[in-house]
Short mmCIF file of C-alpha atoms in Angstrom, two decimals:
data_model
loop_
_atom_site.label_atom_id
_atom_site.label_comp_id
_atom_site.label_asym_id
_atom_site.label_seq_id
_atom_site.Cartn_x
_atom_site.Cartn_y
_atom_site.Cartn_z
CA MET A 16 114.88 5.32 -98.83
CA SER A 17 112.84 3.28 -96.43
CA GLY A 18 114.17 0.35 -94.48
CA ALA A 19 113.66 -3.08 -96.01
CA PRO A 20 110.14 -4.23 -95.21
CA VAL A 21 109.55 -7.12 -92.87
CA LYS A 22 108.89 -10.13 -95.05
CA LYS A 23 105.71 -12.10 -94.76
CA SER A 24 106.73 -15.73 -94.67
CA THR A 25 105.53 -17.83 -97.58
CA SER A 26 107.09 -21.14 -96.52
CA THR A 27 107.15 -23.38 -93.51
CA LEU A 28 110.01 -25.01 -91.64
CA THR A 29 110.64 -28.69 -92.25
CA PRO A 30 110.53 -31.03 -89.23
CA GLU A 31 114.31 -31.35 -89.47
CA GLU A 32 114.74 -27.58 -89.38
CA ALA A 33 112.31 -27.25 -86.49
CA ALA A 34 114.39 -29.73 -84.50
CA LEU A 35 117.69 -28.06 -85.45
CA TYR A 36 116.48 -24.56 -84.53
CA ASP A 37 114.42 -25.58 -81.52
CA ARG A 38 116.25 -23.26 -79.12
CA GLN A 39 115.94 -20.28 -81.47
CA LEU A 40 112.25 -20.98 -82.06
CA ARG A 41 111.71 -20.76 -78.32
CA LEU A 42 113.67 -17.51 -78.21
CA TRP A 43 112.21 -15.52 -81.11
CA GLY A 44 109.35 -17.61 -82.54
CA VAL A 45 108.45 -19.41 -85.75
CA ASP A 46 107.67 -16.31 -87.81
CA ALA A 47 111.08 -14.76 -87.08
CA GLN A 48 112.87 -18.00 -87.95
CA GLN A 49 111.00 -18.23 -91.24
CA ARG A 50 112.00 -14.65 -92.06
CA LEU A 51 115.62 -15.66 -91.48
CA ARG A 52 115.03 -18.64 -93.75
CA GLU A 53 114.15 -16.25 -96.57
CA SER A 54 116.89 -13.66 -96.04
CA ARG A 55 119.95 -13.14 -98.25
CA VAL A 56 123.13 -11.66 -96.82
CA LEU A 57 126.40 -10.51 -98.40
CA LEU A 58 129.52 -10.52 -96.22
CA PHE A 59 132.32 -8.61 -97.95
CA GLY A 60 135.82 -8.59 -96.48
CA PHE A 61 136.42 -11.89 -94.71
CA THR A 62 138.39 -10.60 -91.74
CA ALA A 63 138.58 -12.48 -88.45
CA THR A 64 135.82 -10.24 -87.11
CA MET A 65 133.67 -11.05 -90.14
CA GLY A 66 134.36 -14.73 -89.53
CA GLU A 67 132.54 -14.37 -86.20
CA VAL A 68 129.62 -12.70 -87.96
CA CYS A 69 129.55 -15.48 -90.53
CA LYS A 70 129.55 -18.23 -87.90
CA ASN A 71 126.57 -16.76 -86.08
CA LEU A 72 124.50 -16.08 -89.20
CA VAL A 73 125.08 -19.50 -90.74
CA LEU A 74 124.30 -21.34 -87.50
CA SER A 75 121.12 -19.27 -87.12
CA GLY A 76 119.68 -20.50 -90.41
CA VAL A 77 119.80 -17.54 -92.82
CA ASN A 78 118.68 -18.62 -96.28
CA THR A 79 121.74 -17.55 -98.28
CA VAL A 80 125.10 -16.18 -97.16
CA THR A 81 127.53 -14.92 -99.79
CA ILE A 82 131.12 -14.60 -98.55
CA ALA A 83 133.28 -12.39 -100.75
CA ASP A 84 136.79 -10.98 -100.49
CA THR A 85 139.61 -9.82 -102.73
CA GLN A 86 142.40 -10.16 -100.13
CA VAL A 87 144.66 -13.16 -99.68
CA CYS A 88 145.35 -14.83 -96.35
CA SER A 89 148.50 -13.63 -94.59
CA ALA A 90 150.23 -14.66 -91.37
CA ARG A 91 148.39 -11.82 -89.62
CA ASP A 92 145.06 -13.62 -90.22
CA LEU A 93 146.05 -16.92 -88.64
CA GLY A 94 146.09 -15.98 -84.98
CA SER A 95 142.45 -14.92 -84.79
CA HIS A 96 140.50 -16.29 -87.78
CA LEU A 97 138.06 -19.15 -87.19
CA PHE A 98 138.14 -20.47 -90.75
CA LEU A 99 141.73 -20.00 -91.95
CA ASP A 100 144.90 -21.94 -91.13
CA GLU A 101 148.44 -22.28 -92.47
CA SER A 102 147.19 -24.09 -95.58
CA SER A 103 145.24 -20.90 -96.43
CA LEU A 104 148.34 -18.70 -96.72
CA GLY A 105 148.53 -16.91 -100.06
CA LYS A 106 144.99 -17.94 -101.01
CA ASN A 107 141.90 -15.76 -101.30
CA ARG A 108 140.38 -15.57 -97.81
CA ALA A 109 136.80 -16.19 -98.94
CA LEU A 110 137.62 -19.14 -101.18
CA ALA A 111 140.02 -20.67 -98.64
CA SER A 112 137.28 -20.67 -95.98
CA LYS A 113 134.82 -22.76 -98.00
CA ALA A 114 135.55 -26.19 -96.51
CA ARG A 115 135.26 -25.08 -92.88
CA VAL A 116 132.29 -22.74 -93.26
CA SER A 117 130.40 -25.43 -95.19
CA LEU A 118 130.49 -27.69 -92.13
CA LEU A 119 128.43 -25.30 -90.01
CA ASN A 120 124.92 -25.78 -91.37
CA PRO A 121 123.83 -27.87 -94.39
CA HIS A 122 120.50 -26.00 -94.56
CA VAL A 123 122.14 -22.67 -95.48
CA LYS A 124 123.04 -21.87 -99.08
CA LEU A 125 126.64 -20.65 -99.24
CA VAL A 126 128.32 -18.73 -102.05
CA PHE A 127 132.06 -17.96 -102.04
CA SER A 128 133.44 -15.25 -104.31
CA ASP A 129 136.65 -13.37 -105.07
CA SER A 130 134.86 -10.72 -107.14
CA PRO A 131 135.43 -7.04 -106.26
CA ILE A 132 132.82 -5.02 -104.42
CA GLU A 133 132.26 -2.90 -107.54
CA SER A 134 130.66 -5.88 -109.29
CA VAL A 135 127.98 -6.48 -106.65
CA ASP A 136 124.29 -6.28 -107.56
CA TYR A 137 122.83 -5.08 -104.27
CA SER A 138 119.27 -5.86 -105.31
CA LEU A 139 120.13 -9.54 -104.78
CA TYR A 140 120.60 -9.03 -101.02
CA ASP A 141 118.52 -7.99 -98.05
CA VAL A 142 121.60 -7.13 -95.99
CA VAL A 143 125.18 -6.20 -96.91
CA VAL A 144 127.93 -6.30 -94.28
CA LEU A 145 131.42 -4.85 -94.73
CA SER A 146 134.63 -5.46 -92.80
CA GLY A 147 138.18 -4.28 -93.38
CA GLN A 148 137.19 -1.70 -96.00
CA SER A 149 138.24 1.94 -96.32
CA PHE A 150 135.72 4.61 -95.40
CA SER A 151 135.56 5.82 -99.00
CA THR A 152 134.62 2.32 -100.18
CA SER A 153 132.15 1.88 -97.32
CA ILE A 154 130.43 5.19 -98.10
CA LYS A 155 130.04 4.24 -101.78
CA VAL A 156 128.62 0.83 -100.88
CA ASN A 157 126.23 2.43 -98.38
CA GLN A 158 124.98 4.81 -101.06
CA ARG A 159 124.37 1.96 -103.49
CA ALA A 160 122.71 -0.14 -100.81
CA ARG A 161 120.31 2.70 -100.06
CA GLU A 162 119.35 2.84 -103.75
CA THR A 163 118.25 -0.81 -103.65
CA ASN A 164 116.63 -0.72 -100.19
CA THR A 165 119.36 -3.00 -98.81
CA LEU A 166 120.23 -2.80 -95.11
CA PHE A 167 123.85 -1.81 -94.49
CA PHE A 168 126.30 -2.79 -91.73
CA ILE A 169 129.98 -2.37 -90.90
CA VAL A 170 131.65 -4.69 -88.38
CA ASP A 171 135.33 -4.04 -87.63
CA SER A 172 137.95 -4.35 -84.92
CA PHE A 173 141.52 -3.17 -84.42
CA GLY A 174 143.61 -4.22 -81.47
CA TYR A 175 141.63 -3.85 -78.25
CA PHE A 176 138.90 -1.82 -79.94
CA GLY A 177 136.06 -2.36 -82.37
CA TYR A 178 132.84 -0.90 -83.68
CA THR A 179 129.73 -1.61 -85.68
CA PHE A 180 127.64 0.79 -87.75
CA GLN A 181 124.24 0.28 -89.29
CA ASP A 182 122.08 2.21 -91.72
CA LEU A 183 118.59 0.71 -91.89
CA GLY A 184 117.06 3.45 -94.00
CA ASP A 185 114.75 6.39 -93.44
CA ASN A 186 111.91 4.42 -91.87
CA PHE A 187 112.78 1.03 -90.40
CA SER A 188 109.83 -0.74 -88.78
CA TYR A 189 110.15 -3.25 -85.97
CA THR A 190 108.13 -4.98 -83.26
CA ALA A 191 109.36 -5.17 -79.68
CA LYS A 192 108.05 -6.53 -76.40
CA SER A 193 106.89 -4.12 -73.70
CA PRO A 194 107.79 -4.77 -70.02
CA GLU A 195 104.32 -6.27 -69.73
CA GLY A 196 105.05 -8.72 -72.55
CA GLU A 197 102.86 -7.03 -75.14
CA SER A 198 103.99 -6.51 -78.75
CA VAL A 199 104.64 -2.85 -79.54
CA ALA A 200 105.30 -1.59 -83.07
CA GLY A 201 107.83 1.15 -83.69
CA SER A 202 110.05 2.73 -86.33
CA LEU A 203 113.45 4.40 -86.48
CA THR A 204 115.12 6.78 -88.92
CA TYR A 205 118.76 6.16 -89.82
CA VAL A 206 121.37 8.23 -91.62
CA SER A 207 124.02 7.22 -94.11
CA LEU A 208 127.61 6.56 -93.06
CA GLU A 209 128.74 9.73 -94.81
CA ASN A 210 126.27 11.77 -92.78
CA ALA A 211 127.11 9.95 -89.54
CA MET A 212 130.83 10.66 -89.93
CA GLN A 213 130.19 14.42 -90.02
CA GLY A 214 128.91 14.67 -86.44
CA LYS A 215 130.47 17.01 -83.88
CA SER A 216 132.44 15.56 -81.01
CA GLY A 217 132.03 16.94 -77.51
CA ARG A 218 133.75 16.24 -74.22
CA ARG A 219 131.44 13.29 -73.50
CA THR A 220 131.52 11.78 -76.99
CA HIS A 221 132.88 8.22 -77.04
CA VAL A 222 136.60 8.46 -77.83
CA LEU A 223 136.33 5.97 -80.70
CA TYR A 224 134.04 8.28 -82.69
CA PRO A 225 136.57 11.11 -83.23
CA THR A 226 139.19 8.39 -83.69
CA LEU A 227 137.27 7.10 -86.72
CA GLN A 228 136.88 10.66 -87.98
CA VAL A 229 140.65 11.08 -87.90
CA VAL A 230 141.14 7.76 -89.69
CA TYR A 231 138.59 8.84 -92.32
CA GLU A 232 140.37 12.16 -92.89
CA TYR A 233 143.76 10.43 -92.96
CA GLU A 234 142.49 7.99 -95.60
CA LYS A 235 141.26 10.88 -97.74
CA ARG A 236 144.64 12.63 -97.54
CA TYR A 237 146.98 9.67 -97.97
CA ASN A 238 144.83 6.89 -99.47
CA ALA A 239 145.91 4.49 -96.73
CA GLY A 240 145.09 3.51 -93.18
CA PRO A 241 147.20 4.62 -90.20
CA ASP A 242 150.35 2.79 -89.15
CA GLN A 243 153.36 3.22 -86.91
CA GLU A 244 155.64 4.24 -89.78
CA ASN A 245 153.55 7.31 -90.63
CA LEU A 246 152.53 8.18 -87.10
CA ASP A 247 153.54 11.86 -87.38
CA GLN A 248 151.15 12.36 -90.30
CA PHE A 249 148.37 10.61 -88.41
CA LEU A 250 148.83 12.79 -85.33
CA ALA A 251 148.99 15.90 -87.52
CA THR A 252 145.62 14.91 -88.99
CA LYS A 253 144.20 14.75 -85.46
CA ALA A 254 145.53 18.22 -84.69
CA ASP A 255 143.67 19.62 -87.70
CA LEU A 256 140.31 18.40 -86.37
CA ALA A 257 139.72 20.95 -83.62
CA GLU A 258 136.27 19.68 -82.61
CA ALA A 259 137.51 16.12 -82.15
CA SER A 260 140.28 17.29 -79.85
CA LYS A 261 137.70 18.32 -77.23
CA THR A 262 136.78 14.71 -76.50
CA ARG A 263 137.87 13.32 -73.13
CA GLY A 264 140.70 10.79 -73.47
CA PHE A 265 141.39 11.69 -77.09
CA THR A 266 145.14 12.14 -76.75
CA ASP A 267 148.19 11.63 -78.91
CA GLU A 268 148.98 8.58 -76.77
CA PHE A 269 145.61 7.05 -77.56
CA LEU A 270 145.97 7.75 -81.29
CA THR A 271 149.44 6.22 -81.22
CA MET A 272 147.97 3.02 -79.80
CA VAL A 273 145.33 3.03 -82.55
CA ALA A 274 147.95 3.48 -85.28
CA GLN A 275 150.03 0.63 -83.86
CA SER A 276 147.05 -1.75 -83.78
CA TRP A 277 145.20 -0.71 -86.96
CA GLY A 278 144.72 -3.79 -89.14
CA THR A 279 145.49 -6.18 -86.28
CA GLU A 280 142.68 -8.34 -84.89
CA LEU A 281 142.59 -10.07 -81.49
CA ALA A 282 140.41 -13.16 -81.17
CA PRO A 283 138.53 -12.12 -77.99
CA VAL A 284 137.69 -8.71 -79.44
CA CYS A 285 136.64 -10.30 -82.74
CA ALA A 286 134.27 -12.59 -80.85
CA ILE A 287 132.64 -9.72 -78.95
CA VAL A 288 132.38 -7.23 -81.81
CA GLY A 289 131.51 -9.85 -84.43
CA GLY A 290 128.98 -11.46 -82.11
CA THR A 291 127.36 -8.10 -81.37
CA GLY A 292 127.22 -7.26 -85.08
CA ALA A 293 125.65 -10.63 -85.89
CA GLN A 294 123.10 -10.14 -83.12
CA GLU A 295 122.05 -6.83 -84.66
CA ILE A 296 121.84 -8.32 -88.16
CA LEU A 297 119.64 -11.15 -86.90
CA LYS A 298 117.55 -8.67 -84.96
CA VAL A 299 116.76 -6.56 -88.02
CA MET A 300 116.09 -9.57 -90.24
CA CYS A 301 113.65 -10.89 -87.66
CA ALA A 302 112.34 -7.35 -86.98
CA ASN A 303 111.37 -8.42 -83.48
CA ASP A 304 113.34 -6.04 -81.26
CA ILE A 305 114.67 -2.47 -81.17
CA PRO A 306 117.91 -2.25 -83.20
CA PHE A 307 120.94 -0.14 -82.33
CA SER A 308 121.06 3.39 -83.65
CA ASN A 309 123.61 3.72 -85.10
CA PHE A 310 127.16 3.04 -83.75
CA PHE A 311 128.30 0.43 -81.26
CA PHE A 312 131.79 1.06 -79.84
CA TYR A 313 133.76 -1.55 -77.92
CA ASP A 314 136.71 -0.70 -75.68
CA GLY A 315 138.59 -3.83 -74.66
CA LEU A 316 140.83 -1.92 -72.27
CA GLY A 317 137.90 -0.42 -70.41
CA GLY A 318 135.93 -3.65 -70.74
CA GLY A 319 132.68 -2.17 -72.03
CA GLY A 320 130.59 -1.28 -75.06
CA SER A 321 128.41 1.73 -75.84
CA VAL A 322 125.63 2.39 -78.34
CA VAL A 323 125.99 5.92 -79.70
CA LEU A 324 123.76 7.86 -82.10
CA MET A 325 125.80 10.18 -84.32
CA SER A 326 124.81 12.28 -87.32
CA SER A 327 125.65 15.65 -88.83
#
């Protein structure tokens, strides 16, 4: 599979759009904005982190954004979600967000759906973004996205931590600016999520990478994410992954903190991780800068983020 080709714009911005996007036009140019204007994005799993992604994409002027989810709003969503409030409780998160999301940008086509991920036709989208999904589901979606030449992203956070992942295909082309201001063409090769999750952890590997490997293995064994109630099983899963245990800072105490915070989102972390994910999505749709390859890990306790390339 090759990365989705950079589109050649076939339409022009209206004067109203040019005025609305004036700052962006100065930042990345008319051609990039017109490519955004023709792009179609699916956001599946309307978590608080995904809400941040949604906000940034809609305000930027993407042609069509489809927001889909099968989960209902719970009290856990209310403290950090931009588009849900108490009136949303018990309602589908995607459908309940319609009124607020629709206020962001009248020039963007919005679709709200409660259909399951299994029903998606990936050929209808240039980019698919997942949040709050199991690794088994994410791997299946990534495989199907590759079959239709659709760019694939994950954007997720849990407690003080978060990460993004992107698979842009076997040969993603981009244009970047050199230090001298000249345009330089380049390309990158990406691997699937399944491949990326099989990498070997060393002492200097970012601690969140083996953490995700343990979560992935735990999900395969117990068909559920980690939690405080089943902490012993989660820690036992870590002990079985000998390579992961070599990573600096990868302790039982750290995994306990992850289990306690899994499924919980904090607004500041959502803003950083969701904003970073949206930046990368915009970057690849515009194809005017070097994209991440392939993980971005955010540590809210340490106060920093790292881009890490992992593959088997």
